[in-house]
Amino acid sequence: MLPAEIIAKKRDGQSLTAEEIRGFIRGFSEGSIPDYQMAALAMAICIRGMSPDETAVLTAEMLSSGSSLERFDDPRPRVDKHSTGGLGDKVSLVLAPLLACCDLLVPMISGRGLGATGGTLDKLESIPGFRTDLSSDEIRTVTRQVGCVITGTTAELAPADKKLYALRDVTATIESVPLITSSIMSKKLAENLDALALDVKFGQASFMKTRGEARQLARQLIHVGTSMNLPTTALLTDMNQPLGQMIGNAVEVDEAVATLEGDGPADLVELVLALGAELLVGVGKEPNREEALKQLRGHLGSGRARQKFDQLVRAQGGDPDAPRPVATATDWLAAEPGYVTSIAAEQLGWLIIELGGGRQVMTDKIRHDVGVQLLVRVGDQVFQGQPLLRLFADPDDLTRVQPGLERMVQIGEKPVQVEKLIHQRLANDEPGEDEPGETDG
């Protein structure tokens, strides 16, 4: 079939055969199918969708366009997690060294900021000297020596996905569930894992705005993992307010370090422990969730997890003891008493970008010293004059963004119901059960 015929077939809502998908992606990867035809197929997929089986074939072809990380001679199980992106999400910085303390290998391939959400690599680069551009050989060496690594992708891992992602970013096809699925899973499958835990977020500061959308994505991800012999589970988590208190780069590293020392915010600790327990039980390191949580809490409380983080930083060229400067702190105060009814999480993400803590265009240089500390949570009672936000920014920049600050924390007269952080667990293509009394949203 000619490329135009395959595009037309998907445009008309028909399923593509495995041969058609493989041939198209191979042609695109090798250069015989031009960008404009790949962009047309991506838009057809975005509008018409793909079946789970089509998505699995697409993922497999993305994976086979490059090489995978080598399995070296080591009895420790290989695991990883993936988050679909959220504000204040520094889970990877805590979870990777924590799992390494549990005799697991964590070859974590991470990304940069996308949209209003921050990127793990951008945060880690606030540590002086820290390298996020390791080669495949360096990834293997650090993983073997430390037990974990956090780095960017290499040119050899799923190169077809890298090419397609660049097109999706400029053709309004980022939100397509099949394309998101193939992008995430092709890179995770290239890590040669024994288990994968997914944090699929929904709400204001995430790509999936409703829990139903997040569930659809989670099931696709699980189906692809299961069909390719990678045990995969997913947690659906709320992203209508930031995770933890800190939003930014250096300030998020500081909060991650505090968490590794046993002094982290409750919601961040809850999510780290939940994802860690999924993986410990998933590879048979612990018989049940309770025993897994006990081991994880022990490493946080003992200081061993912090020591492992320092070892990771040094192995990747960084200095964990070097100061991570932050800009001047200024508090934003409540204009009236009441209860926090909502937090404009997505707008806070854009605020960080406007202050220079993220990129507006790919060539922007990130400022690691700016950030925001969220001093209240949804449901909290506040008083007039009470600090709501602590902003780390130069005074001139703060003056420029000040008119929008009053919209960041909404205060009402009556208390509101506080949503739970973890709404649902899904695994092995099973329907999954909601918590008692939970309704879809």
Short mmCIF file of C-alpha atoms in Angstrom, two decimals:
data_model
loop_
_atom_site.label_atom_id
_atom_site.label_comp_id
_atom_site.label_asym_id
_atom_site.label_seq_id
_atom_site.Cartn_x
_atom_site.Cartn_y
_atom_site.Cartn_z
CA MET A 1 0.00 0.00 0.00
CA LEU A 2 1.19 3.52 -0.80
CA PRO A 3 1.70 5.91 2.17
CA ALA A 4 -1.22 8.08 0.98
CA GLU A 5 -3.50 5.03 0.96
CA ILE A 6 -2.55 4.18 4.54
CA ILE A 7 -3.22 7.78 5.60
CA ALA A 8 -6.62 7.69 3.86
CA LYS A 9 -7.47 4.37 5.48
CA LYS A 10 -6.91 5.75 8.98
CA ARG A 11 -8.57 9.06 8.02
CA ASP A 12 -11.71 7.06 7.23
CA GLY A 13 -11.63 5.32 10.61
CA GLN A 14 -10.38 1.91 9.49
CA SER A 15 -7.89 -0.25 11.36
CA LEU A 16 -4.38 -0.55 9.97
CA THR A 17 -2.70 -3.93 9.62
CA ALA A 18 0.54 -4.70 11.40
CA GLU A 19 2.35 -4.70 8.04
CA GLU A 20 0.98 -1.25 7.17
CA ILE A 21 2.06 0.24 10.51
CA ARG A 22 5.50 -1.37 10.37
CA GLY A 23 6.12 -0.30 6.79
CA PHE A 24 5.05 3.29 7.44
CA ILE A 25 7.18 3.75 10.57
CA ARG A 26 10.21 2.10 8.96
CA GLY A 27 9.86 4.35 5.94
CA PHE A 28 9.59 7.42 8.15
CA SER A 29 12.55 6.35 10.27
CA GLU A 30 14.73 5.65 7.22
CA GLY A 31 13.66 8.83 5.40
CA SER A 32 11.73 7.37 2.46
CA ILE A 33 8.43 8.68 3.91
CA PRO A 34 8.61 12.48 4.36
CA ASP A 35 7.66 14.42 7.46
CA TYR A 36 4.47 15.79 5.91
CA GLN A 37 3.05 12.30 5.33
CA MET A 38 3.98 11.22 8.86
CA ALA A 39 2.32 14.39 10.20
CA ALA A 40 -0.82 13.56 8.19
CA LEU A 41 -0.97 10.04 9.62
CA ALA A 42 -0.39 11.39 13.14
CA MET A 43 -3.36 13.74 12.74
CA ALA A 44 -5.52 10.90 11.39
CA ILE A 45 -4.56 8.80 14.42
CA CYS A 46 -5.25 11.75 16.74
CA ILE A 47 -8.77 12.18 15.33
CA ARG A 48 -9.71 8.55 14.61
CA GLY A 49 -7.74 6.75 17.31
CA MET A 50 -6.19 3.29 17.28
CA SER A 51 -7.22 -0.04 18.73
CA PRO A 52 -5.09 -1.46 21.56
CA ASP A 53 -3.59 -3.97 19.13
CA GLU A 54 -2.71 -1.24 16.61
CA THR A 55 -1.10 0.77 19.40
CA ALA A 56 0.94 -2.25 20.51
CA VAL A 57 2.27 -2.74 16.96
CA LEU A 58 3.10 0.96 16.67
CA THR A 59 5.00 0.81 19.97
CA ALA A 60 6.91 -2.32 18.95
CA GLU A 61 8.00 -0.68 15.70
CA MET A 62 9.11 2.47 17.53
CA LEU A 63 11.14 0.26 19.86
CA SER A 64 12.74 -1.75 17.05
CA SER A 65 13.85 1.44 15.25
CA GLY A 66 16.81 1.52 17.65
CA SER A 67 18.65 -0.51 20.25
CA SER A 68 17.85 -1.31 23.89
CA LEU A 69 19.88 -0.98 27.07
CA GLU A 70 21.96 -4.10 27.61
CA ARG A 71 21.08 -6.61 30.31
CA PHE A 72 24.35 -7.15 32.14
CA ASP A 73 25.14 -10.01 34.50
CA ASP A 74 23.43 -8.89 37.70
CA PRO A 75 20.73 -10.74 39.67
CA ARG A 76 18.95 -7.55 40.79
CA PRO A 77 15.58 -6.96 39.07
CA ARG A 78 15.36 -3.93 36.74
CA VAL A 79 12.44 -1.57 37.38
CA ASP A 80 11.30 1.95 36.58
CA LYS A 81 8.37 4.33 36.94
CA HIS A 82 6.92 6.86 34.55
CA SER A 83 4.82 9.91 35.29
CA THR A 84 2.65 11.50 32.62
CA GLY A 85 3.71 14.88 33.97
CA GLY A 86 2.56 17.24 36.68
CA LEU A 87 3.49 20.30 38.70
CA GLY A 88 5.95 19.85 41.56
CA ASP A 89 6.50 16.23 40.54
CA LYS A 90 9.90 15.33 41.96
CA VAL A 91 9.01 11.67 42.61
CA SER A 92 11.82 10.31 40.40
CA LEU A 93 14.48 12.13 42.43
CA VAL A 94 13.32 10.30 45.56
CA LEU A 95 12.14 6.98 44.16
CA ALA A 96 15.20 6.00 42.09
CA PRO A 97 17.71 6.05 44.98
CA LEU A 98 15.11 4.63 47.36
CA LEU A 99 14.54 1.59 45.11
CA ALA A 100 18.29 1.16 44.68
CA CYS A 101 18.46 0.79 48.48
CA CYS A 102 16.07 -2.16 48.08
CA ASP A 103 18.51 -4.06 45.81
CA LEU A 104 16.72 -3.10 42.61
CA LEU A 105 18.29 -1.66 39.45
CA VAL A 106 16.67 1.54 38.16
CA PRO A 107 17.87 2.62 34.68
CA MET A 108 15.65 5.71 34.57
CA ILE A 109 15.41 7.55 31.24
CA SER A 110 13.79 10.92 31.98
CA GLY A 111 12.71 14.02 30.09
CA ARG A 112 12.59 17.79 30.18
CA GLY A 113 9.73 20.17 30.88
CA LEU A 114 6.73 20.02 28.59
CA GLY A 115 4.01 22.65 28.59
CA ALA A 116 3.43 24.00 32.09
CA THR A 117 4.98 20.96 33.79
CA GLY A 118 8.61 20.75 34.87
CA GLY A 119 11.14 18.16 33.74
CA THR A 120 13.26 15.84 35.89
CA LEU A 121 16.42 16.57 33.89
CA ASP A 122 15.99 20.34 34.25
CA LYS A 123 15.68 19.94 38.02
CA LEU A 124 18.75 17.73 38.32
CA GLU A 125 20.82 20.18 36.28
CA SER A 126 20.45 22.67 39.15
CA ILE A 127 23.04 20.46 40.90
CA PRO A 128 26.49 21.81 39.89
CA GLY A 129 28.22 19.43 37.47
CA PHE A 130 25.37 16.93 37.18
CA ARG A 131 25.34 15.28 33.73
CA THR A 132 22.11 14.21 32.05
CA ASP A 133 23.65 13.23 28.70
CA LEU A 134 25.18 9.85 29.54
CA SER A 135 26.04 7.38 26.79
CA SER A 136 24.68 3.83 26.82
CA ASP A 137 28.01 2.59 28.25
CA GLU A 138 27.91 5.23 30.99
CA ILE A 139 24.29 4.35 31.81
CA ARG A 140 25.32 0.72 32.25
CA THR A 141 28.32 1.64 34.42
CA VAL A 142 26.40 3.96 36.76
CA THR A 143 23.47 1.55 37.05
CA ARG A 144 25.80 -1.30 37.99
CA GLN A 145 27.82 0.74 40.50
CA VAL A 146 25.06 2.79 42.16
CA GLY A 147 21.93 0.74 41.45
CA CYS A 148 20.21 3.63 39.69
CA VAL A 149 20.76 6.29 37.05
CA ILE A 150 18.66 9.26 35.91
CA THR A 151 19.56 10.56 32.48
CA GLY A 152 18.19 11.68 29.15
CA THR A 153 17.60 9.34 26.25
CA THR A 154 20.40 8.40 23.88
CA ALA A 155 20.43 8.57 20.09
CA GLU A 156 20.13 4.78 19.96
CA LEU A 157 16.94 4.41 22.02
CA ALA A 158 13.69 4.56 19.95
CA PRO A 159 14.96 7.13 17.39
CA ALA A 160 11.68 6.91 15.42
CA ASP A 161 9.84 8.20 18.47
CA LYS A 162 12.22 11.15 18.76
CA LYS A 163 11.51 12.10 15.14
CA LEU A 164 7.76 11.67 15.52
CA TYR A 165 7.64 13.58 18.80
CA ALA A 166 9.24 16.61 17.16
CA LEU A 167 6.43 16.53 14.57
CA ARG A 168 3.69 16.05 17.16
CA ASP A 169 4.92 19.08 19.08
CA VAL A 170 4.21 21.37 16.10
CA THR A 171 1.16 19.65 14.58
CA ALA A 172 -1.28 19.69 17.54
CA THR A 173 -1.14 15.90 18.01
CA ILE A 174 0.49 15.80 21.47
CA GLU A 175 -2.74 14.70 23.23
CA SER A 176 -3.39 11.56 21.14
CA VAL A 177 -3.63 8.56 23.50
CA PRO A 178 -2.16 6.02 21.00
CA LEU A 179 0.73 8.36 20.20
CA ILE A 180 1.36 9.14 23.88
CA THR A 181 1.28 5.42 24.63
CA SER A 182 3.73 4.44 21.91
CA SER A 183 6.08 7.28 22.88
CA ILE A 184 6.16 6.37 26.58
CA MET A 185 6.28 2.61 26.20
CA SER A 186 8.85 2.44 23.39
CA LYS A 187 11.37 4.22 25.62
CA LYS A 188 10.49 2.21 28.74
CA LEU A 189 10.63 -1.09 26.85
CA ALA A 190 14.08 -0.08 25.59
CA GLU A 191 15.25 -0.10 29.23
CA ASN A 192 14.79 -3.91 29.35
CA LEU A 193 12.76 -3.84 32.57
CA ASP A 194 11.26 -6.55 34.77
CA ALA A 195 8.45 -4.27 36.01
CA LEU A 196 7.07 -0.79 35.33
CA ALA A 197 4.86 1.40 37.54
CA LEU A 198 2.95 4.29 35.95
CA ASP A 199 1.75 7.48 37.60
CA VAL A 200 -1.05 8.64 35.29
CA LYS A 201 -2.14 12.09 36.40
CA PHE A 202 -5.36 13.99 35.74
CA GLY A 203 -6.54 17.49 36.55
CA GLN A 204 -5.58 21.10 35.88
CA ALA A 205 -1.80 20.71 35.65
CA SER A 206 -1.73 17.53 33.56
CA PHE A 207 -2.35 16.56 29.95
CA MET A 208 -5.32 14.37 30.91
CA LYS A 209 -7.92 16.72 32.39
CA THR A 210 -10.41 14.11 33.65
CA ARG A 211 -10.07 10.81 35.46
CA GLY A 212 -11.84 9.10 32.58
CA GLU A 213 -9.17 10.30 30.13
CA ALA A 214 -6.43 9.20 32.51
CA ARG A 215 -8.00 5.77 32.88
CA GLN A 216 -8.19 5.35 29.11
CA LEU A 217 -4.50 6.21 28.77
CA ALA A 218 -3.53 3.95 31.68
CA ARG A 219 -5.33 0.97 30.17
CA GLN A 220 -3.61 1.50 26.82
CA LEU A 221 -0.22 1.69 28.52
CA ILE A 222 -0.91 -1.44 30.55
CA HIS A 223 -2.15 -3.33 27.49
CA VAL A 224 1.01 -2.51 25.54
CA GLY A 225 3.27 -3.45 28.46
CA THR A 226 1.46 -6.72 29.08
CA SER A 227 1.41 -7.65 25.38
CA MET A 228 5.19 -7.18 25.28
CA ASN A 229 5.84 -9.18 28.47
CA LEU A 230 6.51 -6.18 30.70
CA PRO A 231 4.45 -6.38 33.93
CA THR A 232 2.86 -2.93 34.18
CA THR A 233 0.64 -1.31 36.80
CA ALA A 234 -0.78 2.20 36.99
CA LEU A 235 -1.97 4.59 39.67
CA LEU A 236 -4.42 7.34 38.73
CA THR A 237 -3.44 10.43 40.72
CA ASP A 238 -4.91 13.89 41.23
CA MET A 239 -3.06 16.88 39.75
CA ASN A 240 -5.48 19.68 40.61
CA GLN A 241 -2.89 21.05 43.01
CA PRO A 242 0.91 20.74 42.94
CA LEU A 243 2.68 17.74 44.46
CA GLY A 244 4.53 18.79 47.58
CA GLN A 245 5.22 22.42 48.44
CA MET A 246 8.02 23.35 46.06
CA ILE A 247 7.70 24.18 42.36
CA GLY A 248 10.77 24.99 40.29
CA ASN A 249 14.22 23.46 39.86
CA ALA A 250 16.69 23.92 42.73
CA VAL A 251 13.85 24.25 45.23
CA GLU A 252 12.39 20.90 44.11
CA VAL A 253 15.77 19.21 44.48
CA ASP A 254 15.96 20.62 48.02
CA GLU A 255 12.51 19.21 48.79
CA ALA A 256 13.47 15.83 47.32
CA VAL A 257 16.59 15.74 49.51
CA ALA A 258 14.49 16.56 52.59
CA THR A 259 12.17 13.70 51.66
CA LEU A 260 15.14 11.32 51.32
CA GLU A 261 16.09 12.36 54.87
CA GLY A 262 12.62 11.41 56.14
CA ASP A 263 11.23 14.95 56.26
CA GLY A 264 9.14 15.27 53.10
CA PRO A 265 5.59 16.58 52.56
CA ALA A 266 2.89 13.99 53.19
CA ASP A 267 1.50 13.83 49.64
CA LEU A 268 4.93 13.36 48.04
CA VAL A 269 5.84 10.64 50.52
CA GLU A 270 2.50 8.90 49.95
CA LEU A 271 3.03 8.72 46.18
CA VAL A 272 6.69 7.68 46.40
CA LEU A 273 5.82 4.86 48.78
CA ALA A 274 2.84 3.71 46.70
CA LEU A 275 4.85 3.50 43.47
CA GLY A 276 7.77 1.87 45.26
CA ALA A 277 5.49 -0.76 46.78
CA GLU A 278 4.05 -1.56 43.33
CA LEU A 279 7.54 -2.37 42.06
CA LEU A 280 8.81 -4.27 45.10
CA VAL A 281 5.77 -6.54 45.07
CA GLY A 282 5.76 -6.72 41.26
CA VAL A 283 9.23 -8.31 41.09
CA GLY A 284 8.71 -10.50 44.15
CA LYS A 285 11.05 -8.61 46.47
CA GLU A 286 8.26 -8.36 49.04
CA PRO A 287 5.19 -10.61 49.45
CA ASN A 288 2.68 -7.79 49.91
CA ARG A 289 2.20 -4.05 50.01
CA GLU A 290 2.51 -3.81 53.80
CA GLU A 291 5.96 -5.43 53.86
CA ALA A 292 7.06 -3.31 50.91
CA LEU A 293 6.01 -0.09 52.65
CA LYS A 294 7.85 -1.17 55.79
CA GLN A 295 11.11 -1.62 53.86
CA LEU A 296 10.73 1.67 51.98
CA ARG A 297 9.97 3.67 55.12
CA GLY A 298 12.98 2.11 56.81
CA HIS A 299 15.37 3.38 54.13
CA LEU A 300 13.87 6.88 54.27
CA GLY A 301 14.11 7.00 58.06
CA SER A 302 17.65 5.59 58.29
CA GLY A 303 19.31 8.12 55.99
CA ARG A 304 20.43 5.38 53.60
CA ALA A 305 18.25 6.76 50.78
CA ARG A 306 19.92 10.18 51.09
CA GLN A 307 23.34 8.53 50.95
CA LYS A 308 22.32 6.66 47.80
CA PHE A 309 21.18 9.94 46.20
CA ASP A 310 24.56 11.52 46.96
CA GLN A 311 26.27 8.48 45.41
CA LEU A 312 24.12 8.86 42.28
CA VAL A 313 24.91 12.57 41.98
CA ARG A 314 28.67 11.98 42.28
CA ALA A 315 28.57 9.12 39.75
CA GLN A 316 26.97 11.49 37.23
CA GLY A 317 29.54 14.24 37.76
CA GLY A 318 27.65 16.36 40.27
CA ASP A 319 28.48 17.71 43.72
CA PRO A 320 25.68 16.99 46.20
CA ASP A 321 27.28 19.28 48.80
CA ALA A 322 27.57 22.33 46.54
CA PRO A 323 25.05 25.08 47.30
CA ARG A 324 22.03 25.35 45.02
CA PRO A 325 21.28 29.10 45.12
CA VAL A 326 17.69 30.31 45.09
CA ALA A 327 16.48 33.82 44.29
CA THR A 328 15.21 36.33 46.85
CA ALA A 329 12.13 35.10 48.74
CA THR A 330 8.96 37.22 48.84
CA ASP A 331 5.68 36.16 50.48
CA TRP A 332 2.28 36.69 48.86
CA LEU A 333 -0.37 37.24 51.55
CA ALA A 334 -4.06 36.42 51.78
CA ALA A 335 -6.24 39.48 51.13
CA GLU A 336 -9.15 37.99 53.08
CA PRO A 337 -9.95 35.20 55.53
CA GLY A 338 -11.70 31.99 54.53
CA TYR A 339 -10.92 28.54 53.14
CA VAL A 340 -8.70 27.58 50.21
CA THR A 341 -11.15 26.30 47.60
CA SER A 342 -8.77 25.76 44.68
CA ILE A 343 -5.21 26.32 43.52
CA ALA A 344 -4.53 27.34 39.93
CA ALA A 345 -1.95 24.61 39.39
CA GLU A 346 -1.52 25.04 35.65
CA GLN A 347 -1.20 28.82 36.01
CA LEU A 348 1.48 28.32 38.66
CA GLY A 349 3.40 26.23 36.13
CA TRP A 350 3.20 29.00 33.54
CA LEU A 351 4.26 31.50 36.22
CA ILE A 352 7.47 29.51 36.78
CA ILE A 353 8.13 29.58 33.04
CA GLU A 354 7.50 33.34 32.89
CA LEU A 355 10.04 33.80 35.69
CA GLY A 356 12.59 31.85 33.62
CA GLY A 357 12.33 28.49 35.39
CA GLY A 358 11.14 26.76 32.20
CA ARG A 359 11.35 27.21 28.45
CA GLN A 360 9.03 29.28 26.28
CA VAL A 361 11.06 28.18 23.23
CA MET A 362 13.49 25.26 23.00
CA THR A 363 16.55 27.54 22.88
CA ASP A 364 15.75 29.25 26.21
CA LYS A 365 18.28 28.83 29.00
CA ILE A 366 16.59 27.79 32.23
CA ARG A 367 17.06 29.63 35.50
CA HIS A 368 17.46 27.10 38.28
CA ASP A 369 17.14 29.62 41.12
CA VAL A 370 13.50 30.70 40.64
CA GLY A 371 10.51 28.92 42.11
CA VAL A 372 7.41 28.97 44.27
CA GLN A 373 6.67 27.44 47.65
CA LEU A 374 3.01 26.63 48.19
CA LEU A 375 2.29 27.41 51.84
CA VAL A 376 -1.35 26.25 51.88
CA ARG A 377 -3.35 23.34 50.46
CA VAL A 378 -6.91 23.03 49.23
CA GLY A 379 -9.22 22.84 52.27
CA ASP A 380 -6.97 24.85 54.61
CA GLN A 381 -8.47 27.65 56.66
CA VAL A 382 -6.56 30.92 56.20
CA PHE A 383 -6.57 34.31 57.83
CA GLN A 384 -6.15 37.77 56.34
CA GLY A 385 -2.46 38.55 56.00
CA GLN A 386 -1.39 34.90 56.17
CA PRO A 387 1.32 33.91 53.63
CA LEU A 388 -0.12 31.81 50.80
CA LEU A 389 2.85 31.62 48.43
CA ARG A 390 6.58 32.21 48.82
CA LEU A 391 8.07 33.33 45.53
CA PHE A 392 11.77 32.97 44.74
CA ALA A 393 12.42 35.58 42.05
CA ASP A 394 14.24 38.82 41.30
CA PRO A 395 12.24 41.88 42.46
CA ASP A 396 11.88 43.23 38.91
CA ASP A 397 10.51 39.92 37.64
CA LEU A 398 8.16 39.72 40.61
CA THR A 399 6.75 43.17 39.84
CA ARG A 400 6.08 42.05 36.27
CA VAL A 401 4.08 38.93 37.25
CA GLN A 402 2.39 40.37 40.35
CA PRO A 403 -0.96 41.22 38.67
CA GLY A 404 -1.65 37.51 38.11
CA LEU A 405 -0.77 36.31 41.61
CA GLU A 406 -4.20 36.97 43.13
CA ARG A 407 -5.67 34.27 40.85
CA MET A 408 -3.29 31.54 42.02
CA VAL A 409 -5.04 30.69 45.31
CA GLN A 410 -8.83 30.99 45.47
CA ILE A 411 -10.39 31.63 48.88
CA GLY A 412 -14.07 31.08 49.70
CA GLU A 413 -16.31 31.40 52.71
CA LYS A 414 -17.01 27.68 53.20
CA PRO A 415 -14.74 24.62 53.42
CA VAL A 416 -14.58 22.31 50.39
CA GLN A 417 -14.16 18.57 50.07
CA VAL A 418 -10.50 17.63 49.64
CA GLU A 419 -9.81 15.10 46.87
CA LYS A 420 -7.65 12.10 47.64
CA LEU A 421 -4.27 11.91 45.90
CA ILE A 422 -4.42 8.32 44.62
CA HIS A 423 -7.81 7.51 43.09
CA GLN A 424 -7.41 4.10 41.50
CA ARG A 425 -5.01 1.28 40.75
CA LEU A 426 -5.06 -0.57 37.43
CA ALA A 427 -3.12 -3.68 36.45
CA ASN A 428 -2.90 -6.45 33.86
CA ASP A 429 -5.75 -5.19 31.67
CA GLU A 430 -8.17 -5.76 34.57
CA PRO A 431 -11.00 -3.21 34.94
CA GLY A 432 -9.69 -1.99 38.29
CA GLU A 433 -11.84 -0.94 41.22
CA ASP A 434 -12.54 2.54 42.51
CA GLU A 435 -12.25 3.34 46.15
CA PRO A 436 -15.58 3.06 48.01
CA GLY A 437 -17.89 5.97 47.30
CA GLU A 438 -15.85 7.25 44.38
CA THR A 439 -17.45 8.61 41.24
CA ASP A 440 -15.93 9.30 37.87
CA GLY A 441 -14.76 12.76 36.98
#
